[in-house]
PDB file of C-alpha atoms in Angstrom:
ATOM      1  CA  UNK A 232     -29.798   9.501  75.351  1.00 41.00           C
ATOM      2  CA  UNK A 233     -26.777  11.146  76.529  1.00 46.00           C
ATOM      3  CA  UNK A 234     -23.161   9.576  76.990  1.00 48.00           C
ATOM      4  CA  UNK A 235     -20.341  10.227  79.911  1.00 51.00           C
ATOM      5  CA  UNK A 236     -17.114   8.755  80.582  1.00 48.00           C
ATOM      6  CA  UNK A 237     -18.431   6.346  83.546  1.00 48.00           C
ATOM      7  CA  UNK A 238     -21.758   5.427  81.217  1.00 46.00           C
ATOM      8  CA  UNK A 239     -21.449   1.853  80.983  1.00 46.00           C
ATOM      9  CA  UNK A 240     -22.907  -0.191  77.989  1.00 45.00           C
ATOM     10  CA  UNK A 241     -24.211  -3.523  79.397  1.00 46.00           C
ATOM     11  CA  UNK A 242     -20.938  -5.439  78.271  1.00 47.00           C
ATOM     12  CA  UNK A 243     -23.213  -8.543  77.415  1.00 60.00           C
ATOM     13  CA  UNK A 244     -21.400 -11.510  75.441  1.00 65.00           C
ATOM     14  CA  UNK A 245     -22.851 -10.101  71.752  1.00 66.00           C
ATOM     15  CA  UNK A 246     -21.513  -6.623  72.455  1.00 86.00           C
ATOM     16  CA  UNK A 247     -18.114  -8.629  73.514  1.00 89.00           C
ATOM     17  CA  UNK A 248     -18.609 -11.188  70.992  1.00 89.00           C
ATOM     18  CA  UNK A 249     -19.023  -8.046  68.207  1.00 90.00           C
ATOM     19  CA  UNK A 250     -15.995  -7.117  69.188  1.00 92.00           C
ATOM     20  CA  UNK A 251     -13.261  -9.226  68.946  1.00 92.00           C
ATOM     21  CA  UNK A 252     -15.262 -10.147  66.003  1.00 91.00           C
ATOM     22  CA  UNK A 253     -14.567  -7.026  64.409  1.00 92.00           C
ATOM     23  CA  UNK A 254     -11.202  -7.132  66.327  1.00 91.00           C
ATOM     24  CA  UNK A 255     -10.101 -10.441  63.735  1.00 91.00           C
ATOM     25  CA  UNK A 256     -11.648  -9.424  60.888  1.00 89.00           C
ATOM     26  CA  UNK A 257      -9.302  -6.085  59.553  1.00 88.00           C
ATOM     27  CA  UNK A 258      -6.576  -8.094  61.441  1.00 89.00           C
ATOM     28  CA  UNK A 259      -6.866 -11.178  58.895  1.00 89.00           C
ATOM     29  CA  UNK A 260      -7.302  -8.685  56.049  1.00 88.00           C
ATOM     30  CA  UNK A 261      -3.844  -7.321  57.397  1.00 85.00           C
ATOM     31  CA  UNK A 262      -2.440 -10.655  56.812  1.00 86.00           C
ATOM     32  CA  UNK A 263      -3.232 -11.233  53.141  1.00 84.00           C
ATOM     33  CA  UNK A 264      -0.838 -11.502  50.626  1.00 76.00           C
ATOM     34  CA  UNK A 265      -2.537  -9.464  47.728  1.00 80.00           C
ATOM     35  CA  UNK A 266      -3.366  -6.087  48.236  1.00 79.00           C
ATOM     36  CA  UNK A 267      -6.491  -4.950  47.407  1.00 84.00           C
ATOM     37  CA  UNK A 268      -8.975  -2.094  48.435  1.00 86.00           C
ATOM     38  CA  UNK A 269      -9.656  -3.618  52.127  1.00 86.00           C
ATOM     39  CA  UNK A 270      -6.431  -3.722  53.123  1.00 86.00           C
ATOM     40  CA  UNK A 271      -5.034  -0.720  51.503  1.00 89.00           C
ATOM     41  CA  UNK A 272      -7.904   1.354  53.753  1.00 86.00           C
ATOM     42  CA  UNK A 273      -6.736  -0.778  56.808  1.00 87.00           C
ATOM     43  CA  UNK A 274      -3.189   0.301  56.332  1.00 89.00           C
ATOM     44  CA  UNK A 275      -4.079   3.896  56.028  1.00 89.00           C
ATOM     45  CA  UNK A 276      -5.771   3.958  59.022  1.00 88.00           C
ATOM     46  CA  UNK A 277      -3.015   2.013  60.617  1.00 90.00           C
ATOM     47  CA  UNK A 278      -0.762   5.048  59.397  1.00 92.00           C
ATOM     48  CA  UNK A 279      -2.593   7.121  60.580  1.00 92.00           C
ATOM     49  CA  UNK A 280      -3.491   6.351  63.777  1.00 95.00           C
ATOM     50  CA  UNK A 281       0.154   5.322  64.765  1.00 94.00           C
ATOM     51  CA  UNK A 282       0.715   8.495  64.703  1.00 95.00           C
ATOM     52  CA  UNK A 283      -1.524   9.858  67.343  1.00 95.00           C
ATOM     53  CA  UNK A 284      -1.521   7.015  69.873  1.00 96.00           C
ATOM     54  CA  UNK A 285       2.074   7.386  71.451  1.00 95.00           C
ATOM     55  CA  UNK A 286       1.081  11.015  72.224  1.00 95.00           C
ATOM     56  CA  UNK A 287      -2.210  10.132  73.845  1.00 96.00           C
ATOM     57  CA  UNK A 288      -2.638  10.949  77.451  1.00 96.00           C
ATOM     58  CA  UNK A 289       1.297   9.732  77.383  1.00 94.00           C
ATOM     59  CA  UNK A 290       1.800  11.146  81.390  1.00 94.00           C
ATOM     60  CA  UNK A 291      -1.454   9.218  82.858  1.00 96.00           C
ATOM     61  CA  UNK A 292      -0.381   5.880  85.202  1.00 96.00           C
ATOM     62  CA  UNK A 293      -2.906   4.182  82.593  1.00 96.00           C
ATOM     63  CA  UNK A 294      -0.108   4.389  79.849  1.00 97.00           C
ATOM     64  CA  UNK A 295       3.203   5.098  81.550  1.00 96.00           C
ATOM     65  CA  UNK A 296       5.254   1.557  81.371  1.00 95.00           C
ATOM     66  CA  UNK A 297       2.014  -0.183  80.097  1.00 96.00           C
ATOM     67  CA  UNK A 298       2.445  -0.130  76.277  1.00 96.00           C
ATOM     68  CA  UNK A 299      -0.208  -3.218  76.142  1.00 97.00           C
ATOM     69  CA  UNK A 300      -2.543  -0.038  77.358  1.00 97.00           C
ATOM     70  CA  UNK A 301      -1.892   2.110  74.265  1.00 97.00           C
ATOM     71  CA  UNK A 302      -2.400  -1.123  71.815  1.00 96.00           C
ATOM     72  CA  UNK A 303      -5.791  -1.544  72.931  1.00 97.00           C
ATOM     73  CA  UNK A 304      -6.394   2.334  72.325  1.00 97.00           C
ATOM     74  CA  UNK A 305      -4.968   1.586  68.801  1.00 96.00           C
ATOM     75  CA  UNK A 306      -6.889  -1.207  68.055  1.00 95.00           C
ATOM     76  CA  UNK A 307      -9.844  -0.014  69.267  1.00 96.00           C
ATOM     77  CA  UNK A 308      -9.882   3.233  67.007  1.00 96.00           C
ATOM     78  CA  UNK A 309      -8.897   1.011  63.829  1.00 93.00           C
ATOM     79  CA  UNK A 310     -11.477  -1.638  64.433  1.00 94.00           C
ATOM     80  CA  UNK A 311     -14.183   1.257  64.944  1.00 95.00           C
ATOM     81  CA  UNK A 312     -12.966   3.203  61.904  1.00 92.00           C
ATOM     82  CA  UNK A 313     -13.283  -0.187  60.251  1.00 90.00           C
ATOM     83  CA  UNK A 314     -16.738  -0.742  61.034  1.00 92.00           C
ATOM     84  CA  UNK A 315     -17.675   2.978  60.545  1.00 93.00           C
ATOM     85  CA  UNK A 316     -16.303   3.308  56.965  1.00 90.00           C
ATOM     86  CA  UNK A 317     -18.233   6.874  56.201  1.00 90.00           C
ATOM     87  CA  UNK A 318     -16.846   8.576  59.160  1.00 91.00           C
ATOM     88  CA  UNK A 319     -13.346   7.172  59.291  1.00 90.00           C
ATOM     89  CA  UNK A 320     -10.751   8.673  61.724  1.00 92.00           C
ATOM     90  CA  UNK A 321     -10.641  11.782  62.616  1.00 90.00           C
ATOM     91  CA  UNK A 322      -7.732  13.172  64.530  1.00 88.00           C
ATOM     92  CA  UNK A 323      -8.716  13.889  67.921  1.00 91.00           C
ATOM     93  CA  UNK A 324     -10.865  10.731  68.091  1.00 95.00           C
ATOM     94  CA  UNK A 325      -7.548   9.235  70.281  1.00 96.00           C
ATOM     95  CA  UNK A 326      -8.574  11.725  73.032  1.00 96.00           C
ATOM     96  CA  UNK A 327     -11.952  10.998  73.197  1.00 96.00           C
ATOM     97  CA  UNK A 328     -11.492   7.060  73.098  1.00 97.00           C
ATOM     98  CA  UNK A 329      -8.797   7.478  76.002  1.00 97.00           C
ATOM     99  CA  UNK A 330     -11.080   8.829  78.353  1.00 97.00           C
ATOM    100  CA  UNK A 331     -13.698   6.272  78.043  1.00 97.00           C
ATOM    101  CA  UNK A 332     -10.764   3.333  78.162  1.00 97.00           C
ATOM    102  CA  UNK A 333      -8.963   5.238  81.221  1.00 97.00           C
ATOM    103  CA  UNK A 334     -12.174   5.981  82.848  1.00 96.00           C
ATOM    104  CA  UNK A 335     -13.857   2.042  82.473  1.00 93.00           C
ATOM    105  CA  UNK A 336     -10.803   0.383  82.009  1.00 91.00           C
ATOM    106  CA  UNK A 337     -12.614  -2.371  80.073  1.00 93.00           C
ATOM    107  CA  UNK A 338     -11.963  -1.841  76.389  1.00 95.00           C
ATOM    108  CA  UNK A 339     -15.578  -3.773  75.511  1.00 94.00           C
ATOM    109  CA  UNK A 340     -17.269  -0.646  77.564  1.00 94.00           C
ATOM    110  CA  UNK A 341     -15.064   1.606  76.343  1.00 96.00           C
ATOM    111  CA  UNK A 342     -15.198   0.714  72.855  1.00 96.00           C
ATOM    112  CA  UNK A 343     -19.086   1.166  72.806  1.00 95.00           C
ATOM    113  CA  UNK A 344     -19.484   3.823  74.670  1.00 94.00           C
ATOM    114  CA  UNK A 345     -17.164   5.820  72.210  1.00 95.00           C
ATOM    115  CA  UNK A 346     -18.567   3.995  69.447  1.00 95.00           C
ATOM    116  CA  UNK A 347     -21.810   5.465  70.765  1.00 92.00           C
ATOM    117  CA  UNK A 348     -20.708   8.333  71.547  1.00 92.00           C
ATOM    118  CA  UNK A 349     -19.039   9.313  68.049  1.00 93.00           C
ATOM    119  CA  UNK A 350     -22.437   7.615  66.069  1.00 91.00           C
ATOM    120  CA  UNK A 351     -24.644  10.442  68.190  1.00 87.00           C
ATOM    121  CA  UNK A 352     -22.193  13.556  67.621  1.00 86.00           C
ATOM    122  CA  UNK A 353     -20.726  12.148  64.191  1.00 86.00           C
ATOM    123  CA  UNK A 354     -22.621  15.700  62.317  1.00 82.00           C
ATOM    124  CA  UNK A 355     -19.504  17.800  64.664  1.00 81.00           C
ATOM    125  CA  UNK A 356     -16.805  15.522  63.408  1.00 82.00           C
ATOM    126  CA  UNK A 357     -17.353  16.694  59.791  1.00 80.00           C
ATOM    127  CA  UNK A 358     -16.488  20.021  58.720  1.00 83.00           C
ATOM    128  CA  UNK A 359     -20.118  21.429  57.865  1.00 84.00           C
ATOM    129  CA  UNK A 360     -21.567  20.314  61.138  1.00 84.00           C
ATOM    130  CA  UNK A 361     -18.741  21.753  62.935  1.00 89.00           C
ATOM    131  CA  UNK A 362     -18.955  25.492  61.534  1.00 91.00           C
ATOM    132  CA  UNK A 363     -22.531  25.176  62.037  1.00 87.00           C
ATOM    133  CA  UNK A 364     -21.730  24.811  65.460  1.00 90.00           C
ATOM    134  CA  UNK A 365     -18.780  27.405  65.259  1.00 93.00           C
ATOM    135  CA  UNK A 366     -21.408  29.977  63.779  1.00 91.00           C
ATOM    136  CA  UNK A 367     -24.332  28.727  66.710  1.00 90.00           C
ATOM    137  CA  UNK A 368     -21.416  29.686  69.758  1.00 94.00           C
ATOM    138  CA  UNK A 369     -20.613  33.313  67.356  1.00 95.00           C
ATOM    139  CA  UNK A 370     -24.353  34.203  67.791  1.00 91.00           C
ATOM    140  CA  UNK A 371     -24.702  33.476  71.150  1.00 93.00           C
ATOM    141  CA  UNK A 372     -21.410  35.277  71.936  1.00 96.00           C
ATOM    142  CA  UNK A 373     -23.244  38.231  70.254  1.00 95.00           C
ATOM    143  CA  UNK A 374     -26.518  37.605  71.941  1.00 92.00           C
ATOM    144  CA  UNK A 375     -24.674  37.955  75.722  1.00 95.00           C
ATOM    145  CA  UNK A 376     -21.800  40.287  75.059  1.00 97.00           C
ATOM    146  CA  UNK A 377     -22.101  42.003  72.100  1.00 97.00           C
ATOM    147  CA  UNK A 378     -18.815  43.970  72.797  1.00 98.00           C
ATOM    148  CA  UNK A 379     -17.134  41.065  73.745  1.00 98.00           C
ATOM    149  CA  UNK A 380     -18.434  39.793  70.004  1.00 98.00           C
ATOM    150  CA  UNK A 381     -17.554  43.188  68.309  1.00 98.00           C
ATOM    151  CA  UNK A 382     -14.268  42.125  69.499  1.00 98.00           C
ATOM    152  CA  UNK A 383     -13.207  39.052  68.337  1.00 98.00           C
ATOM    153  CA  UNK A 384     -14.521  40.435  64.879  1.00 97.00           C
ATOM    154  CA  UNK A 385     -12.329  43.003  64.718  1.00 97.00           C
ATOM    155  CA  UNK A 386      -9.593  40.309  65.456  1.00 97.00           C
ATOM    156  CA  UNK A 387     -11.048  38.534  62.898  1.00 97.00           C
ATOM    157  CA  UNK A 388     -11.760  35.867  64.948  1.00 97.00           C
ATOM    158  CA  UNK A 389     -15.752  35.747  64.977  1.00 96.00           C
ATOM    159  CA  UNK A 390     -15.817  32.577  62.933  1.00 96.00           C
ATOM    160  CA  UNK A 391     -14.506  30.946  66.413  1.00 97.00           C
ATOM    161  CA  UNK A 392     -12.109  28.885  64.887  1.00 96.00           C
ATOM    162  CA  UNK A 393      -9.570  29.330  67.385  1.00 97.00           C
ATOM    163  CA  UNK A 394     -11.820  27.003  70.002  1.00 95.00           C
ATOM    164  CA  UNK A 395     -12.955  24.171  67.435  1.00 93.00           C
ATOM    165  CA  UNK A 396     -10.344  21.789  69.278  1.00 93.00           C
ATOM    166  CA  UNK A 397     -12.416  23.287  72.737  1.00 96.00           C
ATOM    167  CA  UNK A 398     -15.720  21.169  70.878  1.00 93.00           C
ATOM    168  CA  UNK A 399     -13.737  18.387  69.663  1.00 91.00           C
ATOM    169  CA  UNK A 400     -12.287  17.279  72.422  1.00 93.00           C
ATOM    170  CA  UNK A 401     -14.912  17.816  74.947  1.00 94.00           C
ATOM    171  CA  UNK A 402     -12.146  20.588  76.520  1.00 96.00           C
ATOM    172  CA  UNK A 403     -10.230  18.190  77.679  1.00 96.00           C
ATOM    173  CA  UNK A 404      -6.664  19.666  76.459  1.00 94.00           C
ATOM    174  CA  UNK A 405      -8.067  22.694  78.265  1.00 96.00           C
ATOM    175  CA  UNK A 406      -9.045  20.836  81.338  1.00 96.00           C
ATOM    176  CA  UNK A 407      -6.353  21.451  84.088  1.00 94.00           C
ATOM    177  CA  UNK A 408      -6.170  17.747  85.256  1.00 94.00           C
ATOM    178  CA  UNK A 409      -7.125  14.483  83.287  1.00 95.00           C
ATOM    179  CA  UNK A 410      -9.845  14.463  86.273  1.00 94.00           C
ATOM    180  CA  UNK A 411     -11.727  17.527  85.928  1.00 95.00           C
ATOM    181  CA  UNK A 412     -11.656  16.844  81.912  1.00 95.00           C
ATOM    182  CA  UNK A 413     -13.708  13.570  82.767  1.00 95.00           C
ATOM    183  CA  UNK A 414     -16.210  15.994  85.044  1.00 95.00           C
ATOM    184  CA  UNK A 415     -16.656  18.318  81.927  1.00 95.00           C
ATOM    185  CA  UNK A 416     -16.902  15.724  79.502  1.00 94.00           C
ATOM    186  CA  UNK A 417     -19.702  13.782  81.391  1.00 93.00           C
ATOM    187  CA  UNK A 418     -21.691  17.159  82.408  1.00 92.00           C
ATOM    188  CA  UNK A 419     -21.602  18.669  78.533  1.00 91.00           C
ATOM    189  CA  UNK A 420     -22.559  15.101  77.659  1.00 88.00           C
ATOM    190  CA  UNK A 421     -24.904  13.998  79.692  1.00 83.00           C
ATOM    191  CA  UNK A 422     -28.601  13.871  79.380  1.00 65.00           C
ATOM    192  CA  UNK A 423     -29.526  16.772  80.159  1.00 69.00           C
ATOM    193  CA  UNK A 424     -26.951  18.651  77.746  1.00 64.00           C
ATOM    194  CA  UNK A 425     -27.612  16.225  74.740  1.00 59.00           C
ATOM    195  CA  UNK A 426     -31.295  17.197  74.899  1.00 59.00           C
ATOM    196  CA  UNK A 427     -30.376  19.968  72.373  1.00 60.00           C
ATOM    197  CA  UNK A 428     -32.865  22.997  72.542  1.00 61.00           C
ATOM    198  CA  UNK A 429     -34.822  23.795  69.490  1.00 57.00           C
ATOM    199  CA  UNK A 430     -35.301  27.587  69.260  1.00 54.00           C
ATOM    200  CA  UNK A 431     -36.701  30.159  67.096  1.00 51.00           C
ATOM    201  CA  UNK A 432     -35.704  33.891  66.262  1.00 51.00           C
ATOM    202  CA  UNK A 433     -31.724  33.252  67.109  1.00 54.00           C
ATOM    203  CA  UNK A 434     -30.751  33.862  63.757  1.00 50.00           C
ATOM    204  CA  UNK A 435     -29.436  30.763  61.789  1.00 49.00           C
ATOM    205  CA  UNK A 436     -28.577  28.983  64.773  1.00 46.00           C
ATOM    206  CA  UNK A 437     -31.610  26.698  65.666  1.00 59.00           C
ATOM    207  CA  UNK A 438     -29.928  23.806  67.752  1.00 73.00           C
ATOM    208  CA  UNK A 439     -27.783  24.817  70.832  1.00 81.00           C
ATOM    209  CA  UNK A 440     -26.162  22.576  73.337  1.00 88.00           C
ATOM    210  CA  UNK A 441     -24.381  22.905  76.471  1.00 92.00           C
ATOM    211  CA  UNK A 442     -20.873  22.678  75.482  1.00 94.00           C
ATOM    212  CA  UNK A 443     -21.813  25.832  72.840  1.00 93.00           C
ATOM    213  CA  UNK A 444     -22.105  27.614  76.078  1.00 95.00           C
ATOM    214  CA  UNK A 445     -19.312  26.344  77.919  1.00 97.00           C
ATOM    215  CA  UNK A 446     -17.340  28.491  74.786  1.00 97.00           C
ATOM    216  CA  UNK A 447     -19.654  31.361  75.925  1.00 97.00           C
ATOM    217  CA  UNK A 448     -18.988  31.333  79.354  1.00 98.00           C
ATOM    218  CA  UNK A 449     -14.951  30.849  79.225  1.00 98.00           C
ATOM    219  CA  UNK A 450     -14.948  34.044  76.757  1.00 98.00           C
ATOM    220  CA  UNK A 451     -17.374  36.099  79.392  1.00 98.00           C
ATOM    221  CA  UNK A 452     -14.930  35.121  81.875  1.00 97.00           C
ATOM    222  CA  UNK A 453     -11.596  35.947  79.579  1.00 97.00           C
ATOM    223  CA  UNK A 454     -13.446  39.380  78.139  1.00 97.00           C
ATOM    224  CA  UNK A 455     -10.876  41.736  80.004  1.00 97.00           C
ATOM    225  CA  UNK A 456      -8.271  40.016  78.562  1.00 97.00           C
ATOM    226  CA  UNK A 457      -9.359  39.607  75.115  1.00 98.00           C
ATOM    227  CA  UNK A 458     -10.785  43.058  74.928  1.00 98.00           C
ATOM    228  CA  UNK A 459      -6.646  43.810  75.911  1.00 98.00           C
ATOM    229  CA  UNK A 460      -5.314  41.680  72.785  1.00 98.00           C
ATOM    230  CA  UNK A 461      -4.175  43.546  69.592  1.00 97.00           C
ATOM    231  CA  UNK A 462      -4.329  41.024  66.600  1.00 96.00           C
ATOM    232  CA  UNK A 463      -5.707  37.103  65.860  1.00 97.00           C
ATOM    233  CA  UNK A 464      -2.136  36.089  67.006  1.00 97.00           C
ATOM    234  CA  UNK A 465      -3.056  37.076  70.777  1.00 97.00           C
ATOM    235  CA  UNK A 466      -6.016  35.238  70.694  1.00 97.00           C
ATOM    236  CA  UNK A 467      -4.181  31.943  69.558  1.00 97.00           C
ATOM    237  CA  UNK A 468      -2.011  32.147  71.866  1.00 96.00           C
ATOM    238  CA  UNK A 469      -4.252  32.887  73.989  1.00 97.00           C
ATOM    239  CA  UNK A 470      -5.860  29.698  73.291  1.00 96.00           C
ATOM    240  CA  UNK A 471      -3.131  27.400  73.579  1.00 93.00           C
ATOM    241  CA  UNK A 472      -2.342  28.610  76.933  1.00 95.00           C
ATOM    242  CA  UNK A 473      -5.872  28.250  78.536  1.00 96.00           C
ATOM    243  CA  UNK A 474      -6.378  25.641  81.763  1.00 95.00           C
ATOM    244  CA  UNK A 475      -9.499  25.187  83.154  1.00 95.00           C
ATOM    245  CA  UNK A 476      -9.071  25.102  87.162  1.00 92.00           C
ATOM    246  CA  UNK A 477     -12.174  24.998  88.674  1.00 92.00           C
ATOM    247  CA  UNK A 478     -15.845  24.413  87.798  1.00 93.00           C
ATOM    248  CA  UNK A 479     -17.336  28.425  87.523  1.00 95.00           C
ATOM    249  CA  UNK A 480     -17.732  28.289  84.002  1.00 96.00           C
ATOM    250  CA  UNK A 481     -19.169  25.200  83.325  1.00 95.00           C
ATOM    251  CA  UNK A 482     -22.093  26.781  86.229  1.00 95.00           C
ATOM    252  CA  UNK A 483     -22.190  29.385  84.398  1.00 97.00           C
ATOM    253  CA  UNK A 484     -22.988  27.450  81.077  1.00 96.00           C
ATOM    254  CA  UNK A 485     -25.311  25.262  82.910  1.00 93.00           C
ATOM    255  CA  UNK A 486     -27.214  28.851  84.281  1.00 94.00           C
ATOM    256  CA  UNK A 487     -26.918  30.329  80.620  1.00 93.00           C
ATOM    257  CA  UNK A 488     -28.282  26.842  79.304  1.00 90.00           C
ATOM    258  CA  UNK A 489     -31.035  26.474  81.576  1.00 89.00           C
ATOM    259  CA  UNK A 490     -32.276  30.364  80.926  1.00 88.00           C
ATOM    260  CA  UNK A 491     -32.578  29.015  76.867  1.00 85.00           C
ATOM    261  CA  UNK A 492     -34.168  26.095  77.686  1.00 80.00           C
ATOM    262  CA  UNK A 493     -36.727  28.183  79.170  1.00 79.00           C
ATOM    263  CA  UNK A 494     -37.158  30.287  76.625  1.00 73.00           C
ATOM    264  CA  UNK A 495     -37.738  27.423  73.869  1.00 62.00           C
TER     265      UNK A 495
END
């Protein structure tokens, strides 16, 4: 099934009771005197994550004078990268956790709905699944603008590595408010998107999903402008300058997605 920010887990008392169970447990091995594997792996995580929690969603009421908030968000990602040993952390998994715990505001339901959430998409957080991905959105680029695709290859930018953060995140950094990031989180998550749509003939891509064509539909809408840029440097910046302000492309995606599903 498919997961969105307001999808609540039933928080019964063995999903709360799991928990702060887990919660303890790499705290305690914190506390131990020796060092040994364990706790070495807890305080790299530690490390790491320390680093990317003070810059989460830092300008949302959730966190402003609340720094109780932004512990929870750090435990949270340790104790699931605890539990979750062969995927780890991954940077960017702040952003993703923070919408679920702003959105539920109950770190039980947020905790397993991102735990959930991370379990069902855990092939994109890995660099193989992702540039499968990357190379899925490149064909379908080609597929409904082939100019538009000639393009970007001449920029040298047909591998569609300038929008892997886009995937990652769930376009939330792209998202003009933290609001309309939750809206395209839960629509390119939901059921109907996570159904993924098995196809045949579409080159090596055989899997596509509705945030592949959220990519689509922002470069459709962009093509003017990109056809306008000179080298890979205008498309970065580019990039790190796009805001999402309304909902057009994501209805365009949805009308793109539905035409596939059709098809398949």
């Amino acid at each position: 099934s498919g997961a969105s920010c307001d999808e609540k887990a039933v928080v019964s008392t063995q999903s709360t009771g799991e928990l702060e169970h887990l919660l303890v447990a790499w705290s305690q091995i914190l506390e131990l005197e020796k060092v040994n594997v364990e706790k070495t792996r807890v305080e790299k995580l530690l490390y790491l994550i320390n680093k990317d929690v003070p810059r989460t969603d830092r300008d949302h009421d959730f966190y402003i004078g609340k720094p109780e908030n932004s512990e929870i968000l750090r435990d949270l990602l340790v104790t699931f990268c605890f539990a979750n040993p062969d995927i780890g952390y991954v940077q960017g998994m702040n952003e993703v956790l923070s919408l679920f715990l702003v959105t539920v505001e109950n770190k039980v339901a947020a905790y397993w709905g991102f735990s959930n959430y991370i379990l069902r998409n855990r092939l994109f957080f890995n660099s193989t699944g992702l540039m499968a991905k990357l190379n899925g959105i490149a064909e379908l680029t080609n597929v409904h603008d082939a100019e538009l695709y000639t393009k970007l290859k001449q920029l040298d930018c047909s591998n569609m590595l300038f929008c892997q953060r886009w995937i990652l995140l769930g376009f939330k950094r792209e998202s003009k408010t933290f609001d309309m990031a939750v809206k395209i989180f839960t629509m390119i998550n939901s059921l109907e998107a996570t159904h993924y749509i098995q196809l045949h003939g579409l080159g090596k891509c055989e899997l596509l999903s509705l945030d592949m064509f959220l990519v689509v539909a922002i470069l459709i809408a962009a093509r003017s402008t990109i056809l306008s840029f000179s080298d890979q440097t205008d498309v970065y910046q580019w990039t790190g300058k796009l805001k999402l302000t309304d909902m057009s492309a994501i209805c365009h995606a949805r009308q793109m997605y539905q035409e596939w599903a059709k098809r398949a």
